[in-house]
Each structure stands twice: as C-alpha cells, then as structure tokens.
Amino acid sequence: DVKVTQSSRYLVKRTGEKVFLECVQDMDHENMFWYRQDPGLGLRLIYFSYDVKMKEKGDIPEGYSVSREKKERFSLILESASTNQTSMYLCASSLADGFTDEQYFGPGTRLTVT
Amino acid sequence: AQSVAQPEDQVNVAEGNPLTVKCTYSVSGNPYLFWYVQYPNRGLQFLLKYITGDNLVKGSYGFEAEFNKSQTSFHLKKPSALVSDSALYFCAVRDSGSARQLTFGSGTQLTVLP
C-alpha cells in the first residue's frame, strides 16, 4: 500500500514564526502536492511538484514556499506564519502520469497560528 | 478553466436506503472525474474515477458513479447505505487538456442514520 506520512498531526505556532511541514511518500511517486482544507471551501492547491527540484504554483501560493530536494520528500514552508494560515494541510502524491491517476493523501496536519 | 460544484453541504439518509451525492463540473476539454472520501481526522481516500469508456463506474466499498456528459454531472451512488458510510465526500475534476492539478468541490457531509 502507498503510504504518505506527515511530520505532525497537530501544530501550534505563533504569528511571525517560520513553519515547516514535512511530507514523505514511500512509493517512488513523481508528483507531490500540498493542499489546505477549510470548511466550506474544500481543498485548495498551494503548490505541486512533478520532479525533484521542480515546483509549480497552485491556486493559493501566497505566503507559502516549498522544497523538494529528494524524490520522496516534499516540504511546505510558511515563511512568516499568520493567523489566516490556520488550517488543515494535506499532502498527496501520485504516479508519473499526473492526469488520470489518483492521488494518495497523508493524514493531514492541523496548524493553529496564534 | 475547470470547476466543480457540490450543491449539497449535507445529505442525510436512513441506513439501508439508497444514497446519492451530487456533483456537477465545468471543463473546456474532456473531464477526468474523481470521488474521494474523508473519514473523521483522516486524510482523503480515493473511491473511484471516470477517465473514459463506460459511463457507470464502480469503486470501493460498493460505491458507483454515473458520468452524464449532457448534464455535466458525476453523481456518487450506493444502493444500500451503511452507518459506516458517514463521512465527508469530495468530487474532483481535471480538464484533459490542462495541467496536472485537480480542482476539488467544497465537499458534502453524508450522515447515515441508524
């Protein structure tokens, strides 16, 4: 089975802190994604990566950056956390096709910024 | 541009009755359509997808979905609901001619009453 793991299930940070969310997948998937999930808004794509060191902006990249130094690991960085970044963050991965294959999701990190 | 709508925030159904969770979409090319389910405090799990071929798609846990091109719909169905089906359901679409990203609906909370 594909396994996508995220470094923390719950995280509390202060406004202005730099925050790192880590995601690791164990199935040699090419594509990796970061989403945020908010009630009534569904999932919104922040960034995705289709290869090591490659990244593309999603629908809501402002205030975030990403890093993919190794194929299995995709990190989401909040340079200076703000209260409007309080949310559930979901990482996902998929095979190389990228169009027709399903995405596999991690359990999520619930981030609270105070 | 691609978009997807889930017109019902909440669906309640009695155990043993058939269930339907609605989804409509908009794309400029051909649609690739997906259903995911999220159980409490967990990441999303893939249920089924339509890429091409038979309009009736069967997936995990006895769920199926019908692709209707004229009505631009992809409703999720199950003949007999279980209490354990209670969860948050997301429809997602990808335009066959666009980038690798999925667009998710806002989600429908399904509650199956015993």
Coordinates of C-alpha atoms in Angstrom, one line a residue:
Chain A
D1 CA 0.0 0.0 0.0
V2 CA 1.1 3.6 -0.7
K3 CA 1.9 5.4 2.4
V4 CA 2.1 9.2 2.7
T5 CA 3.2 10.4 6.1
Q6 CA 3.2 13.9 7.5
S7 CA 5.5 15.0 10.3
S8 CA 2.9 16.3 12.7
R9 CA -0.8 15.8 13.2
Y10 CA -1.2 18.9 15.3
L11 CA 0.9 22.0 15.4
V12 CA 0.5 25.3 17.2
K13 CA 2.7 28.3 16.2
R14 CA 2.9 32.0 16.9
T15 CA 2.4 34.7 14.4
G16 CA 5.6 35.5 12.6
E17 CA 7.2 32.2 13.2
K18 CA 8.7 30.2 10.3
V19 CA 6.9 26.9 10.0
F20 CA 8.0 23.7 8.2
L21 CA 5.5 21.0 7.3
E22 CA 7.2 17.8 6.1
C23 CA 5.7 15.1 3.8
V24 CA 7.2 11.7 2.8
Q25 CA 5.9 9.1 0.4
D26 CA 7.3 5.6 0.1
M27 CA 6.1 4.6 -3.4
D28 CA 8.5 6.4 -5.7
H29 CA 5.8 8.7 -7.0
E30 CA 6.9 11.5 -9.3
N31 CA 4.2 14.0 -8.3
M32 CA 3.6 15.6 -4.9
F33 CA 1.1 18.1 -3.8
W34 CA 0.3 20.4 -0.9
Y35 CA -3.3 21.4 -0.2
R36 CA -5.1 23.3 2.5
Q37 CA -8.6 22.3 3.6
D38 CA -11.0 24.8 5.1
P39 CA -14.7 24.2 5.9
G40 CA -17.0 25.1 3.0
L41 CA -14.1 25.6 0.7
G42 CA -12.9 22.1 0.0
L43 CA -9.3 21.5 -0.9
R44 CA -7.3 24.2 -2.5
L45 CA -3.9 23.6 -4.1
I46 CA -1.0 25.5 -2.7
Y47 CA 2.0 24.1 -4.7
F48 CA 2.8 20.9 -6.5
S49 CA 6.0 19.3 -7.8
Y50 CA 6.4 16.9 -10.7
D51 CA 10.1 16.1 -10.2
V52 CA 12.9 16.7 -7.8
K53 CA 13.7 20.4 -7.5
M54 CA 10.8 21.3 -9.7
K55 CA 7.7 23.1 -8.4
E56 CA 4.7 24.9 -9.7
K57 CA 2.3 27.3 -8.0
G58 CA -1.2 26.2 -7.4
D59 CA -4.3 28.3 -6.8
I60 CA -3.2 29.9 -3.5
P61 CA 0.6 30.1 -3.2
E62 CA 0.9 33.5 -1.5
G63 CA 2.6 33.2 1.9
Y64 CA 4.0 29.7 1.2
S65 CA 7.1 28.2 -0.4
V66 CA 8.1 24.6 -1.0
S67 CA 11.2 22.5 -1.2
R68 CA 11.8 19.1 -2.9
E69 CA 15.4 18.1 -2.6
K70 CA 14.7 14.3 -2.7
K71 CA 12.0 12.4 -4.6
E72 CA 10.2 11.1 -1.6
R73 CA 10.1 14.3 0.4
F74 CA 8.1 17.5 -0.2
S75 CA 8.2 20.3 2.4
L76 CA 5.8 23.2 2.8
I77 CA 7.3 26.4 4.4
L78 CA 5.4 29.2 5.9
E79 CA 8.0 32.0 6.0
S80 CA 6.1 34.1 8.5
A81 CA 3.0 32.5 9.8
S82 CA -0.2 34.5 10.1
T83 CA -3.5 33.7 11.7
N84 CA -5.2 33.3 8.3
Q85 CA -3.0 30.3 7.7
T86 CA -4.7 28.4 10.5
S87 CA -6.0 25.4 8.6
M88 CA -5.7 21.7 7.8
Y89 CA -2.8 21.0 5.5
L90 CA -2.9 17.8 3.4
C91 CA 0.0 16.3 1.4
A92 CA -0.6 14.0 -1.5
S93 CA 1.4 12.1 -4.1
S94 CA 0.6 10.4 -7.5
L95 CA 2.3 8.4 -10.2
A96 CA 4.1 9.9 -13.1
D97 CA 1.1 10.1 -15.4
G98 CA -0.3 13.0 -13.5
F99 CA -3.6 13.2 -15.4
T100 CA -5.5 10.0 -15.0
D101 CA -4.1 8.5 -11.8
E102 CA -5.5 9.1 -8.4
Q103 CA -3.7 10.9 -5.6
Y104 CA -2.8 9.3 -2.3
F105 CA -3.2 11.6 0.8
G106 CA -1.4 11.8 4.1
P107 CA -3.4 12.1 7.4
G108 CA -3.1 15.9 7.5
T109 CA -1.5 18.5 9.8
R110 CA -3.9 20.7 11.7
L111 CA -2.0 24.0 12.1
T112 CA -3.1 26.7 14.5
V113 CA -1.4 30.1 14.4
T114 CA -2.0 32.3 17.4
Chain B
A1 CA -10.7 26.9 -16.5
Q2 CA -12.1 23.9 -14.7
S3 CA -14.6 23.9 -11.8
V4 CA -16.7 21.6 -9.8
A5 CA -19.8 22.1 -7.7
Q6 CA -21.3 20.0 -4.9
P7 CA -24.7 21.6 -4.4
E8 CA -25.5 20.0 -1.1
D9 CA -23.4 20.7 2.0
Q10 CA -25.2 17.9 4.0
V11 CA -27.1 14.7 2.9
N12 CA -28.9 12.6 5.4
V13 CA -30.2 9.1 4.6
A14 CA -31.5 6.2 6.6
E15 CA -29.5 3.0 6.8
G16 CA -30.5 0.6 4.1
N17 CA -31.8 3.3 1.8
P18 CA -30.1 4.2 -1.5
L19 CA -27.9 7.3 -1.3
T20 CA -26.8 9.9 -3.9
V21 CA -24.2 12.6 -3.5
K22 CA -24.4 15.2 -6.3
C23 CA -21.6 16.7 -8.4
T24 CA -21.5 18.8 -11.5
Y25 CA -18.5 20.1 -13.3
S26 CA -17.3 22.5 -16.0
V27 CA -14.3 22.0 -18.2
S28 CA -13.3 23.1 -21.7
G29 CA -11.9 19.8 -22.8
N30 CA -12.8 16.3 -21.7
P31 CA -13.2 15.7 -18.0
Y32 CA -11.3 13.3 -15.8
L33 CA -13.6 12.9 -12.7
F34 CA -12.8 11.6 -9.2
W35 CA -14.6 10.9 -5.9
Y36 CA -12.7 10.9 -2.6
V37 CA -13.9 10.2 0.9
Q38 CA -12.6 11.6 4.2
Y39 CA -13.4 9.9 7.5
P40 CA -13.0 12.0 10.7
N41 CA -9.5 13.1 11.5
R42 CA -8.1 11.3 8.5
G43 CA -6.8 12.2 5.0
L44 CA -8.7 11.7 1.8
Q45 CA -9.1 8.2 0.3
F46 CA -9.7 7.5 -3.4
L47 CA -13.1 5.9 -4.2
L48 CA -13.4 5.8 -7.9
K49 CA -12.7 7.7 -11.2
Y50 CA -14.0 8.2 -14.7
I51 CA -11.5 8.6 -17.4
T52 CA -13.2 7.2 -20.5
G53 CA -15.5 4.3 -21.5
D54 CA -18.5 3.0 -19.7
N55 CA -20.5 5.8 -18.1
L56 CA -21.1 3.8 -14.9
V57 CA -18.0 3.4 -12.8
K58 CA -17.8 1.1 -9.9
G59 CA -15.4 1.8 -7.0
S60 CA -14.5 0.9 -3.4
Y61 CA -17.0 -0.1 -0.6
G62 CA -19.9 -0.7 -3.0
F63 CA -20.0 2.9 -4.4
E64 CA -20.6 3.7 -8.0
A65 CA -20.9 6.9 -10.0
E66 CA -22.6 7.8 -13.3
F67 CA -21.0 10.1 -15.8
N68 CA -23.5 12.2 -17.7
K69 CA -21.9 14.3 -20.3
S70 CA -25.1 16.2 -21.4
Q71 CA -25.8 17.2 -17.8
T72 CA -22.1 17.6 -16.9
S73 CA -22.7 15.6 -13.8
F74 CA -20.9 12.8 -12.0
H75 CA -23.2 11.7 -9.1
L76 CA -22.0 9.2 -6.5
K77 CA -24.4 6.5 -5.6
K78 CA -24.8 3.4 -3.4
P79 CA -27.8 1.1 -3.4
S80 CA -27.9 0.5 0.4
A81 CA -26.3 2.9 2.8
L82 CA -24.4 1.8 5.9
V83 CA -23.8 3.9 9.1
S84 CA -20.1 3.4 8.4
D85 CA -20.5 5.4 5.1
S86 CA -21.0 8.6 7.2
A87 CA -18.1 10.8 6.1
L88 CA -17.2 13.9 4.0
Y89 CA -17.2 13.3 0.3
F90 CA -15.3 15.3 -2.3
C91 CA -15.8 15.4 -6.1
A92 CA -12.8 16.5 -8.2
V93 CA -12.2 17.3 -11.8
R94 CA -9.2 17.6 -14.1
D95 CA -9.5 19.0 -17.6
S96 CA -7.9 16.6 -20.0
G97 CA -6.2 19.4 -21.9
S98 CA -4.8 21.3 -18.9
A99 CA -2.1 20.9 -16.2
R100 CA -1.8 18.1 -13.6
Q101 CA -3.8 19.7 -10.9
L102 CA -7.2 18.6 -9.7
T103 CA -9.9 21.0 -8.7
F104 CA -12.0 19.8 -5.7
G105 CA -15.5 20.6 -4.8
S106 CA -16.5 22.0 -1.4
G107 CA -17.5 18.7 0.0
T108 CA -20.7 17.0 1.1
Q109 CA -21.2 15.7 4.6
L110 CA -23.1 12.4 4.4
T111 CA -24.8 11.1 7.5
V112 CA -26.4 7.7 7.5
L113 CA -28.9 7.4 10.3
P114 CA -29.4 4.0 12.0

